[in-house]
Short mmCIF file of C-alpha atoms and ligand atoms in Angstrom, two decimals:
data_model
loop_
_atom_site.label_atom_id
_atom_site.label_comp_id
_atom_site.label_asym_id
_atom_site.label_seq_id
_atom_site.Cartn_x
_atom_site.Cartn_y
_atom_site.Cartn_z
CA UNK A 1 82.27 126.94 81.31
CA UNK A 2 80.75 123.79 80.30
CA UNK A 3 83.89 121.58 80.27
CA UNK A 4 83.92 118.38 82.40
CA UNK A 5 86.89 116.50 83.68
CA UNK A 6 86.05 113.20 85.28
CA UNK A 7 88.02 111.75 88.02
CA UNK A 8 88.31 108.44 86.13
CA UNK A 9 86.58 107.24 82.90
CA UNK A 10 86.46 103.35 82.90
CA UNK A 11 84.55 103.27 79.71
CA UNK A 12 87.35 105.19 77.98
CA UNK A 13 90.01 102.87 79.27
CA UNK A 14 87.96 99.90 78.18
CA UNK A 15 87.99 101.23 74.57
CA UNK A 16 91.83 101.56 74.76
CA UNK A 17 92.15 97.88 75.54
CA UNK A 18 88.85 96.52 74.16
CA UNK A 19 90.28 93.94 71.84
CA UNK A 20 92.13 92.13 74.60
CA UNK A 21 89.57 92.28 77.18
CA UNK A 22 86.95 91.12 74.83
CA UNK A 23 89.08 88.32 73.78
CA UNK A 24 89.62 87.34 77.50
CA UNK A 25 85.80 87.53 77.91
CA UNK A 26 85.06 85.25 75.04
CA UNK A 27 87.66 82.78 76.20
CA UNK A 28 86.16 82.37 79.61
CA UNK A 29 82.55 82.50 78.54
CA UNK A 30 82.79 80.19 75.61
CA UNK A 31 84.61 77.49 77.81
CA UNK A 32 82.35 78.20 80.73
CA UNK A 33 85.51 78.47 83.00
CA UNK A 34 83.99 80.25 86.01
CA UNK A 35 85.58 79.19 89.26
CA UNK A 36 89.25 78.51 90.12
CA UNK A 37 90.55 77.87 86.53
CA UNK A 38 93.56 78.44 84.52
CA UNK A 39 93.01 82.35 84.26
CA UNK A 40 93.12 82.55 87.91
CA UNK A 41 96.24 80.40 88.10
CA UNK A 42 97.85 82.65 85.38
CA UNK A 43 96.99 85.93 87.02
CA UNK A 44 98.32 84.82 90.47
CA UNK A 45 101.60 83.72 88.92
CA UNK A 46 102.00 86.97 87.02
CA UNK A 47 101.08 89.11 90.21
CA UNK A 48 103.51 87.18 92.19
CA UNK A 49 106.34 87.65 89.81
CA UNK A 50 105.47 91.34 89.54
CA UNK A 51 105.56 91.98 93.17
CA UNK A 52 108.40 89.55 93.60
CA UNK A 53 106.98 87.01 95.97
CA UNK A 54 106.73 83.10 95.68
CA UNK A 55 102.84 83.23 95.95
CA UNK A 56 99.87 85.33 95.17
CA UNK A 57 96.37 84.06 96.20
CA UNK A 58 93.32 85.63 94.58
CA UNK A 59 90.52 86.75 96.82
CA UNK A 60 87.39 88.69 96.64
CA UNK A 61 88.62 92.00 97.83
CA UNK A 62 91.14 93.93 99.57
CA UNK A 63 89.25 93.66 102.69
CA UNK A 64 89.34 89.87 102.36
CA UNK A 65 93.05 90.05 101.88
CA UNK A 66 93.52 91.95 105.09
CA UNK A 67 91.01 89.78 107.04
CA UNK A 68 92.53 86.41 105.56
CA UNK A 69 96.17 87.71 106.47
CA UNK A 70 95.31 88.37 110.14
CA UNK A 71 93.47 84.99 110.33
CA UNK A 72 96.62 83.28 108.88
CA UNK A 73 98.78 85.01 111.40
CA UNK A 74 96.56 83.72 114.22
CA UNK A 75 95.70 87.22 115.37
CA UNK A 76 92.31 87.30 117.52
CA UNK A 77 90.66 88.13 120.65
CA UNK A 78 92.88 89.93 123.29
CA UNK A 79 95.26 90.99 120.61
CA UNK A 80 96.15 94.60 119.61
CA UNK A 81 97.09 95.65 115.77
CA UNK A 82 98.51 98.95 115.09
CA UNK A 83 96.87 100.65 112.12
CA UNK A 84 97.27 104.23 110.82
CA UNK A 85 94.58 106.86 111.78
CA UNK A 86 94.47 107.99 108.07
CA UNK A 87 93.48 105.07 105.85
CA UNK A 88 90.40 103.52 104.46
CA UNK A 89 88.06 102.10 107.06
CA UNK A 90 88.54 98.48 105.98
CA UNK A 91 92.03 98.43 107.40
CA UNK A 92 90.54 98.65 110.83
CA UNK A 93 87.51 96.65 110.12
CA UNK A 94 89.40 93.63 109.29
CA UNK A 95 91.11 93.88 112.82
CA UNK A 96 87.80 94.45 114.53
CA UNK A 97 86.40 91.44 112.59
CA UNK A 98 88.81 88.85 113.75
CA UNK A 99 88.06 90.00 117.41
CA UNK A 100 91.29 92.03 117.88
CA UNK A 101 91.58 95.73 118.81
CA UNK A 102 92.88 98.31 116.32
CA UNK A 103 95.25 100.77 117.88
CA UNK A 104 95.41 103.97 115.88
CA UNK A 105 98.56 105.81 115.24
CA UNK A 106 98.87 109.23 113.55
CA UNK A 107 100.40 109.72 110.06
CA UNK A 108 103.14 111.88 108.75
CA UNK A 109 103.33 114.48 106.09
CA UNK A 110 103.41 111.71 103.28
CA UNK A 111 100.10 110.34 104.54
CA UNK A 112 101.65 107.06 105.88
CA UNK A 113 102.13 105.93 109.41
CA UNK A 114 104.40 108.00 111.45
CA UNK A 115 107.20 105.67 112.38
CA UNK A 116 108.27 107.99 115.44
CA UNK A 117 104.84 107.28 116.94
CA UNK A 118 104.63 103.48 116.60
CA UNK A 119 106.64 102.53 119.60
CA UNK A 120 104.43 104.62 121.92
CA UNK A 121 101.53 102.74 120.79
CA UNK A 122 102.93 99.17 121.46
CA UNK A 123 101.81 97.24 124.52
CA UNK A 124 102.23 93.58 125.83
CA UNK A 125 99.17 92.82 123.72
CA UNK A 126 100.44 94.19 120.45
CA UNK A 127 100.72 91.35 117.95
CA UNK A 128 100.85 92.95 114.48
CA UNK A 129 101.10 96.24 112.59
CA UNK A 130 99.44 97.11 109.38
CA UNK A 131 101.40 99.69 107.47
CA UNK A 132 99.22 101.28 104.72
CA UNK A 133 100.85 102.54 101.52
CA UNK A 134 98.59 105.35 100.75
CA UNK A 135 97.92 106.91 97.39
CA UNK A 136 100.86 104.99 95.67
CA UNK A 137 103.60 105.86 98.10
CA UNK A 138 105.02 103.38 100.48
CA UNK A 139 105.38 103.56 104.31
CA UNK A 140 108.92 103.58 105.36
CA UNK A 141 109.20 99.89 105.50
CA UNK A 142 112.90 99.85 106.50
CA UNK A 143 111.85 101.52 109.76
CA UNK A 144 108.57 99.36 110.17
CA UNK A 145 110.44 96.29 109.76
CA UNK A 146 113.12 97.33 112.25
CA UNK A 147 110.36 98.03 114.79
CA UNK A 148 108.57 94.84 113.99
CA UNK A 149 111.80 92.95 114.45
CA UNK A 150 112.47 94.53 117.88
CA UNK A 151 108.98 93.73 119.18
CA UNK A 152 108.40 90.49 117.33
CA UNK A 153 105.33 91.86 115.46
CA UNK A 154 103.52 90.44 112.34
CA UNK A 155 103.67 92.77 109.50
CA UNK A 156 100.54 92.78 107.09
CA UNK A 157 100.98 95.43 104.45
CA UNK A 158 97.89 97.19 103.28
CA UNK A 159 99.20 97.87 99.85
CA UNK A 160 95.76 98.13 98.27
CA UNK A 161 96.68 101.61 96.78
CA UNK A 162 100.31 100.98 95.71
CA UNK A 163 100.82 98.14 93.32
CA UNK A 164 104.16 98.82 91.58
CA UNK A 165 105.95 101.04 94.04
CA UNK A 166 109.07 100.17 95.84
CA UNK A 167 111.66 101.08 98.26
CA UNK A 168 115.41 100.70 98.62
CA UNK A 169 116.18 98.38 101.63
CA UNK A 170 119.47 99.11 103.21
CA UNK A 171 119.61 95.77 105.01
CA UNK A 172 119.36 92.30 103.56
CA UNK A 173 115.71 92.49 103.38
CA UNK A 174 113.81 89.35 104.23
CA UNK A 175 110.25 88.83 104.30
CA UNK A 176 108.33 87.45 107.27
CA UNK A 177 107.19 84.08 107.63
CA UNK A 178 104.99 82.21 110.16
CA UNK A 179 107.63 79.76 111.26
CA UNK A 180 110.08 82.90 111.80
CA UNK A 181 113.06 80.89 110.35
CA UNK A 182 115.36 83.39 108.73
CA UNK A 183 114.58 83.53 105.03
CA UNK A 184 117.38 83.53 102.42
CA UNK A 185 118.57 87.13 102.21
CA UNK A 186 117.37 88.92 99.04
CA UNK A 187 120.67 89.42 97.17
CA UNK A 188 119.22 90.08 93.80
CA UNK A 189 118.93 93.82 94.46
CA UNK A 190 117.98 95.91 97.27
CA UNK A 191 114.88 97.48 95.75
CA UNK A 192 111.84 95.73 97.01
CA UNK A 193 108.16 96.11 95.99
CA UNK A 194 105.41 97.07 98.35
CA UNK A 195 103.66 93.97 99.38
CA UNK A 196 106.89 91.99 99.57
CA UNK A 197 108.19 93.03 103.02
CA UNK A 198 105.52 91.78 105.53
CA UNK A 199 104.10 88.28 106.06
CA UNK A 200 101.60 89.30 103.46
CA UNK A 201 100.92 92.19 101.01
CA UNK A 202 97.19 92.91 100.70
CA UNK A 203 95.82 93.97 97.22
CA UNK A 204 92.52 95.31 96.05
CA UNK A 205 91.29 95.36 92.47
CA UNK A 206 88.38 97.46 93.22
CA UNK A 207 87.47 99.10 89.80
CA UNK A 208 89.14 102.43 90.61
CA UNK A 209 92.36 101.10 92.02
CA UNK A 210 95.45 101.30 89.81
CA UNK A 211 94.85 97.67 88.68
CA UNK A 212 91.05 97.49 88.69
CA UNK A 213 88.79 94.76 87.62
CA UNK A 214 85.12 95.01 86.56
CA UNK A 215 83.70 94.34 90.00
CA UNK A 216 85.39 93.48 93.33
CA UNK A 217 88.57 91.63 93.69
CA UNK A 218 91.66 91.27 95.72
CA UNK A 219 94.74 89.13 96.69
CA UNK A 220 97.54 88.50 99.03
CA UNK A 221 101.09 88.09 97.99
CA UNK A 222 103.37 86.09 100.46
CA UNK A 223 106.61 84.02 100.51
CA UNK A 224 105.09 81.85 103.25
CA UNK A 225 103.80 78.61 101.81
CA UNK A 226 101.70 77.93 104.90
CA UNK A 227 99.89 81.36 104.69
CA UNK A 228 99.46 80.68 100.77
CA UNK A 229 97.83 77.32 101.61
CA UNK A 230 95.62 78.67 104.42
CA UNK A 231 94.24 81.45 102.15
CA UNK A 232 93.78 79.05 99.24
CA UNK A 233 91.77 76.71 101.41
CA UNK A 234 89.83 79.37 103.42
CA UNK A 235 88.81 81.40 100.43
CA UNK A 236 86.83 78.17 99.41
CA UNK A 237 84.99 77.45 102.54
CA UNK A 238 88.10 75.74 104.02
CA UNK A 239 88.13 73.00 101.29
CA UNK A 240 91.26 71.52 99.79
CA UNK A 241 89.97 71.28 96.19
CA UNK A 242 91.96 68.18 95.48
CA UNK A 243 91.01 65.94 98.31
CA UNK A 244 87.75 67.63 99.19
CA UNK A 245 88.79 67.76 102.92
CA UNK A 246 87.56 70.82 104.96
CA UNK A 247 90.51 72.10 106.90
CA UNK A 248 88.57 74.59 108.83
CA UNK A 249 85.61 76.77 108.96
CA UNK A 250 86.20 79.18 105.99
CA UNK A 251 84.79 82.05 103.78
CA UNK A 252 83.37 82.34 100.33
CA UNK A 253 86.14 84.90 99.01
CA UNK A 254 87.63 83.43 95.95
CA UNK A 255 88.52 85.93 92.93
CA UNK A 256 86.25 85.19 90.07
CA UNK A 257 87.94 83.40 87.16
CA UNK A 258 86.47 86.23 84.72
CA UNK A 259 87.96 88.93 86.85
CA UNK A 260 91.32 87.22 86.92
CA UNK A 261 91.25 87.01 83.12
CA UNK A 262 90.55 90.71 82.98
CA UNK A 263 93.16 91.63 85.59
CA UNK A 264 95.80 89.57 83.83
CA UNK A 265 95.18 91.59 80.62
CA UNK A 266 95.57 94.87 82.53
CA UNK A 267 98.59 93.67 84.52
CA UNK A 268 100.55 93.61 81.37
CA UNK A 269 99.91 97.20 80.90
CA UNK A 270 100.73 98.21 84.42
CA UNK A 271 104.36 99.30 84.02
CA UNK A 272 103.52 101.68 81.16
CA UNK A 273 100.52 102.99 82.98
CA UNK A 274 102.63 103.76 85.88
CA UNK A 275 105.03 105.67 83.56
CA UNK A 276 102.00 107.67 82.31
CA UNK A 277 100.87 108.38 86.02
CA UNK A 278 104.29 109.59 86.82
CA UNK A 279 104.28 111.84 83.69
CA UNK A 280 100.99 113.46 84.76
CA UNK A 281 102.27 114.03 88.21
CA UNK A 282 105.37 115.86 86.79
CA UNK A 283 103.09 118.07 84.60
CA UNK A 284 101.20 118.82 87.74
CA UNK A 285 104.46 119.63 89.70
CA UNK A 286 105.97 121.77 86.95
CA UNK A 287 102.76 123.73 86.73
CA UNK A 288 101.71 124.09 90.51
CA UNK A 289 104.94 123.93 92.60
CA UNK A 290 105.25 127.89 92.67
CA UNK A 291 101.83 128.16 94.40
CA UNK A 292 103.02 128.74 98.06
CA UNK A 293 99.58 127.79 99.60
CA UNK A 294 99.41 124.38 97.89
CA UNK A 295 101.19 121.17 99.32
CA UNK A 296 101.99 118.79 96.40
CA UNK A 297 102.51 115.08 97.06
CA UNK A 298 106.09 115.11 96.20
CA UNK A 299 108.50 113.97 98.90
CA UNK A 300 112.25 113.98 98.84
CA UNK A 301 113.07 110.35 99.84
CA UNK A 302 115.35 109.01 97.08
CA UNK A 303 114.76 105.43 98.33
CA UNK A 304 111.02 105.52 97.47
CA UNK A 305 109.21 106.14 94.30
CA UNK A 306 105.55 107.26 93.87
CA UNK A 307 103.30 105.59 91.39
CA UNK A 308 100.35 108.12 92.04
CA UNK A 309 97.27 105.90 92.60
CA UNK A 310 96.02 109.45 93.73
CA UNK A 311 97.56 112.93 93.20
CA UNK A 312 96.39 114.43 96.50
CA UNK A 313 97.21 118.06 97.09
CA UNK A 314 96.55 120.00 100.41
CA UNK A 315 94.89 123.41 100.51
CA UNK A 316 94.31 125.38 103.84
CA UNK A 317 90.99 126.22 102.22
CA UNK A 318 90.11 122.45 101.99
CA UNK A 319 86.30 122.64 100.97
CA UNK A 320 86.39 126.05 99.34
CA UNK A 321 89.14 124.78 97.10
CA UNK A 322 87.46 121.49 96.27
CA UNK A 323 84.11 123.07 95.65
CA UNK A 324 85.65 125.74 93.39
CA UNK A 325 87.15 122.84 91.29
CA UNK A 326 83.75 120.99 91.24
CA UNK A 327 82.10 124.28 90.01
CA UNK A 328 84.59 124.34 87.20
CA UNK A 329 83.39 120.88 86.01
CA UNK A 330 86.46 119.06 87.70
CA UNK A 331 85.56 115.84 89.56
CA UNK A 332 87.89 115.67 92.70
CA UNK A 333 88.03 113.31 95.52
CA UNK A 334 88.31 114.56 99.15
CA UNK A 335 89.20 111.33 101.06
CA UNK A 336 88.62 111.54 104.01
CA UNK A 337 87.06 114.59 105.24
CA UNK A 338 85.76 112.76 108.20
CA UNK A 339 88.40 110.41 109.49
CA UNK A 340 87.14 107.06 110.19
CA UNK A 341 87.55 106.98 113.92
CA UNK A 342 85.09 109.98 114.08
CA UNK A 343 82.33 107.83 112.91
CA UNK A 344 80.39 107.02 116.05
CA UNK A 345 79.10 103.53 115.18
CA UNK A 346 82.63 102.21 114.73
CA UNK A 347 83.43 102.88 118.39
CA UNK A 348 87.03 103.40 117.95
CA UNK A 349 89.39 105.30 120.24
CA UNK A 350 90.40 108.78 119.24
CA UNK A 351 93.68 109.41 121.07
CA UNK A 352 94.10 112.62 119.18
CA UNK A 353 95.94 112.48 115.81
CA UNK A 354 96.84 116.07 114.86
CA UNK A 355 98.35 115.27 111.40
CA UNK A 356 95.22 113.25 110.39
CA UNK A 357 92.99 115.96 111.57
CA UNK A 358 94.79 118.60 109.77
CA UNK A 359 95.04 116.68 106.48
CA UNK A 360 91.60 115.45 106.53
CA UNK A 361 90.43 119.11 106.30
CA UNK A 362 92.81 119.90 103.62
CA UNK A 363 92.94 117.12 101.20
CA UNK A 364 92.09 117.26 97.59
CA UNK A 365 92.75 114.52 94.93
CA UNK A 366 93.13 115.88 91.39
CA UNK A 367 92.15 113.70 88.34
CA UNK A 368 94.87 111.18 87.81
CA UNK A 369 94.35 108.25 85.51
CA UNK A 370 95.86 106.88 82.43
CA UNK A 371 93.01 107.55 80.12
CA UNK A 372 92.90 111.38 80.76
CA UNK A 373 93.73 113.66 77.85
CA UNK A 374 96.67 116.22 77.99
CA UNK A 375 94.42 119.15 77.51
CA UNK A 376 92.17 118.06 80.42
CA UNK A 377 95.28 118.07 82.50
CA UNK A 378 95.94 121.61 81.36
CA UNK A 379 92.40 122.61 82.19
CA UNK A 380 92.79 121.30 85.66
CA UNK A 381 96.08 123.06 86.09
CA UNK A 382 94.58 126.36 84.92
CA UNK A 383 91.60 125.96 87.26
CA UNK A 384 93.84 125.35 90.27
CA UNK A 385 95.79 128.36 89.36
CA UNK A 386 92.92 130.49 89.15
CA UNK A 387 91.84 129.76 92.71
CA UNK A 388 92.57 132.62 95.08
CA UNK A 389 94.14 130.90 97.98
C1 LIG B 1 90.53 99.87 98.57
C2 LIG B 1 91.22 99.79 99.88
C3 LIG B 1 91.00 98.72 100.86
C4 LIG B 1 89.84 97.73 100.53
O1 LIG B 1 89.86 97.23 99.23
P1 LIG B 1 88.45 96.56 98.82
O2 LIG B 1 88.83 95.81 97.71
O3 LIG B 1 87.46 97.57 98.53
O4 LIG B 1 87.78 95.73 99.94
C5 LIG B 1 91.69 98.67 102.01
N1 LIG B 1 92.78 99.38 102.18
C6 LIG B 1 92.84 100.54 101.39
C7 LIG B 1 94.10 101.56 101.78
C8 LIG B 1 92.25 100.66 100.30
O5 LIG B 1 92.39 101.77 99.47
#
């Protein structure tokens, strides 16, 4: 069988919106607007509006967003920060690189931090928690915020994989702010986007994220003016761009104007792309849910929706299953077969994380992208069904 199904096809997606991307490119190039110009401002405004926060600050990567958030919150040496055992390594690296200690907590069946295990990891040094919204599905932010309030922890949301997902908040959800003055209760509605609950939401526009640029990119969203100002200065070596004054030793991590122009085009498509992802997920679910040995990423919490950055299934025959699909010409992702805390050089404490260990052996993400053809999905489905579990 010579058929090939790619995990993502960036060139195909480009052709779908070529005219608008080319126009954005021409505009930037012909005017020579490269650094900190109108396209960046426009994208930041549209991103903030989409997430439902007052501010968005464009940065160079999702890592920078995490790093900047921890700096803004004053997290540093001697502090502990709770992070999930199952996430991309950058979540923990940001903590290490501000001089603090990541304290790992196991995840639950939905791949997100197990809220029942958070309190057991809190010590007198714990200053913050970074819930990660993995694969397009939010951590239970109602519980996370309750725990954070109780122990006065800063919450930094690693929302790099979950732009556009939301959760019903039973309480009058208020976002955190550094001055800890109570914010006006959110009375518009009780459904709140990922990235609008904590002090900051951290975003990545790495090419293969749901909103992907054509190179690295990232942002924070926040309602806190001091955090927004801090990030705006520190991304540009600490400089206030109006006065020229340096307000601290900063970094070089400004989102490129050209990338912002591309991202602004793509953000307009995001709502319809999310619908497409949900439709593909439904197709997988309908066709595969009778397979008893295969766990599908559908969870019955009516308060949360799933935007399927990834469609990650679990098979007890992890490697056999993923190798079988690869042999059928289907590109799959097996993140993360080796949990990050098992990489010796990172020198992280492995306190035993049974769910992370189990799922890391079993995960397999099936092709999930907006550019995929329906008959390719059907081909993936028939290949999955033909595997003898
Ligand atoms: C992609 C990702 C990051 C890092 O984003 P970069 O833009 O690659 O730095 C951090 N956390 C999670 C969960 C991610 O998926």
